[in-house]
Amino acid sequence: MRRALTGLALACCALAPALPAQAAVPAGNAPSCVVVWQTAGTITKTGYARNDCGQTLRLKIIWARGTDGDCRTVESGGTIWSKVARGVRTFDGASSC
């Protein structure tokens, strides 16, 4: 039993880099059909918003402690992103604009 659990733990650790990007809890005012997430590299982090609403929307990525992303038109199924330097900036989701 112990050997099986150890093997399972090692398998989980080996698969960890392949897991999807970290999902974020939306803090902006975008509709609930907009999916947001972020990724972080060694120098920058990127916030994403995918329009799953079935209609074209105007969206922007929201960052705490600094300038937000540009307001952009996003067709249904489209994704926008905004990249900032790592540090005190926090990804706060997406907002309609």
Tab-separated table of C-alpha atoms in Angstrom:
chain	number	residue	atom	x	y	z
A	1	MET	CA	0.000	0.000	0.000
A	2	ARG	CA	2.752	2.430	0.952
A	3	ARG	CA	4.630	1.690	-2.263
A	4	ALA	CA	1.466	2.343	-4.308
A	5	LEU	CA	0.900	5.695	-2.595
A	6	THR	CA	4.528	6.693	-3.138
A	7	GLY	CA	4.205	5.790	-6.819
A	8	LEU	CA	1.014	7.805	-7.093
A	9	ALA	CA	2.639	10.818	-5.431
A	10	LEU	CA	5.603	10.638	-7.834
A	11	ALA	CA	3.269	10.352	-10.820
A	12	CYS	CA	1.329	13.436	-9.694
A	13	CYS	CA	4.536	15.429	-9.300
A	14	ALA	CA	5.754	14.357	-12.730
A	15	LEU	CA	2.481	15.469	-14.334
A	16	ALA	CA	2.290	18.820	-12.526
A	17	PRO	CA	4.024	20.868	-15.276
A	18	ALA	CA	1.479	19.559	-17.797
A	19	LEU	CA	-1.525	20.836	-15.844
A	20	PRO	CA	-3.491	23.750	-17.375
A	21	ALA	CA	-2.773	27.358	-16.481
A	22	GLN	CA	-4.082	28.639	-13.185
A	23	ALA	CA	-7.709	29.718	-13.406
A	24	ALA	CA	-8.628	32.998	-11.773
A	25	VAL	CA	-11.721	34.050	-9.934
A	26	PRO	CA	-13.199	36.855	-12.038
A	27	ALA	CA	-13.046	40.161	-10.212
A	28	GLY	CA	-14.024	42.398	-13.133
A	29	ASN	CA	-17.534	43.063	-14.392
A	30	ALA	CA	-17.367	40.830	-17.480
A	31	PRO	CA	-20.316	38.426	-17.949
A	32	SER	CA	-19.997	35.000	-16.314
A	33	CYS	CA	-19.644	33.396	-19.774
A	34	VAL	CA	-16.180	35.026	-20.079
A	35	VAL	CA	-13.478	32.607	-18.876
A	36	VAL	CA	-10.366	34.180	-17.308
A	37	TRP	CA	-7.009	32.716	-16.299
A	38	GLN	CA	-3.367	33.671	-15.915
A	39	THR	CA	0.071	32.225	-16.526
A	40	ALA	CA	3.348	33.340	-14.969
A	41	GLY	CA	6.839	33.110	-16.353
A	42	THR	CA	10.123	34.085	-14.730
A	43	ILE	CA	9.925	37.736	-15.844
A	44	THR	CA	6.316	38.392	-16.866
A	45	LYS	CA	2.794	37.202	-16.172
A	46	THR	CA	-0.086	37.154	-18.628
A	47	GLY	CA	-3.815	37.491	-17.998
A	48	TYR	CA	-6.275	35.974	-20.486
A	49	ALA	CA	-10.011	36.295	-21.154
A	50	ARG	CA	-11.914	33.995	-23.559
A	51	ASN	CA	-15.338	35.029	-24.828
A	52	ASP	CA	-17.639	31.997	-24.540
A	53	CYS	CA	-20.788	34.158	-24.643
A	54	GLY	CA	-22.024	33.544	-28.196
A	55	GLN	CA	-21.851	37.240	-29.107
A	56	THR	CA	-19.131	39.836	-29.698
A	57	LEU	CA	-18.026	41.734	-26.566
A	58	ARG	CA	-15.697	44.626	-25.694
A	59	LEU	CA	-13.326	43.436	-22.935
A	60	LYS	CA	-10.153	44.439	-21.157
A	61	ILE	CA	-7.843	42.610	-18.742
A	62	ILE	CA	-7.837	44.096	-15.229
A	63	TRP	CA	-4.590	44.400	-13.223
A	64	ALA	CA	-4.325	45.665	-9.641
A	65	ARG	CA	-1.795	48.386	-8.846
A	66	GLY	CA	-1.280	49.736	-12.353
A	67	THR	CA	-2.661	50.196	-15.836
A	68	ASP	CA	-5.236	47.729	-17.178
A	69	GLY	CA	-5.019	46.105	-20.597
A	70	ASP	CA	-6.452	47.856	-23.665
A	71	CYS	CA	-10.188	47.630	-24.391
A	72	ARG	CA	-10.591	45.256	-27.340
A	73	THR	CA	-13.393	43.742	-29.393
A	74	VAL	CA	-13.553	39.984	-28.875
A	75	GLU	CA	-15.694	37.798	-31.089
A	76	SER	CA	-17.390	34.703	-29.678
A	77	GLY	CA	-14.698	32.070	-29.096
A	78	GLY	CA	-11.904	34.660	-29.207
A	79	THR	CA	-9.280	35.302	-26.547
A	80	ILE	CA	-7.489	38.473	-25.467
A	81	TRP	CA	-4.418	38.744	-23.263
A	82	SER	CA	-2.332	41.320	-21.452
A	83	LYS	CA	1.250	40.838	-20.243
A	84	VAL	CA	2.912	42.687	-17.346
A	85	ALA	CA	6.155	42.374	-15.418
A	86	ARG	CA	6.029	40.074	-12.411
A	87	GLY	CA	5.935	41.810	-9.080
A	88	VAL	CA	3.215	43.529	-7.109
A	89	ARG	CA	0.678	43.522	-9.983
A	90	THR	CA	-2.224	41.113	-9.413
A	91	PHE	CA	-4.446	39.652	-12.139
A	92	ASP	CA	-8.027	40.693	-11.358
A	93	GLY	CA	-9.900	39.140	-14.298
A	94	ALA	CA	-11.668	40.972	-17.123
A	95	SER	CA	-14.198	43.763	-17.436
A	96	SER	CA	-16.584	44.949	-20.097
A	97	CYS	CA	-15.627	48.294	-21.582
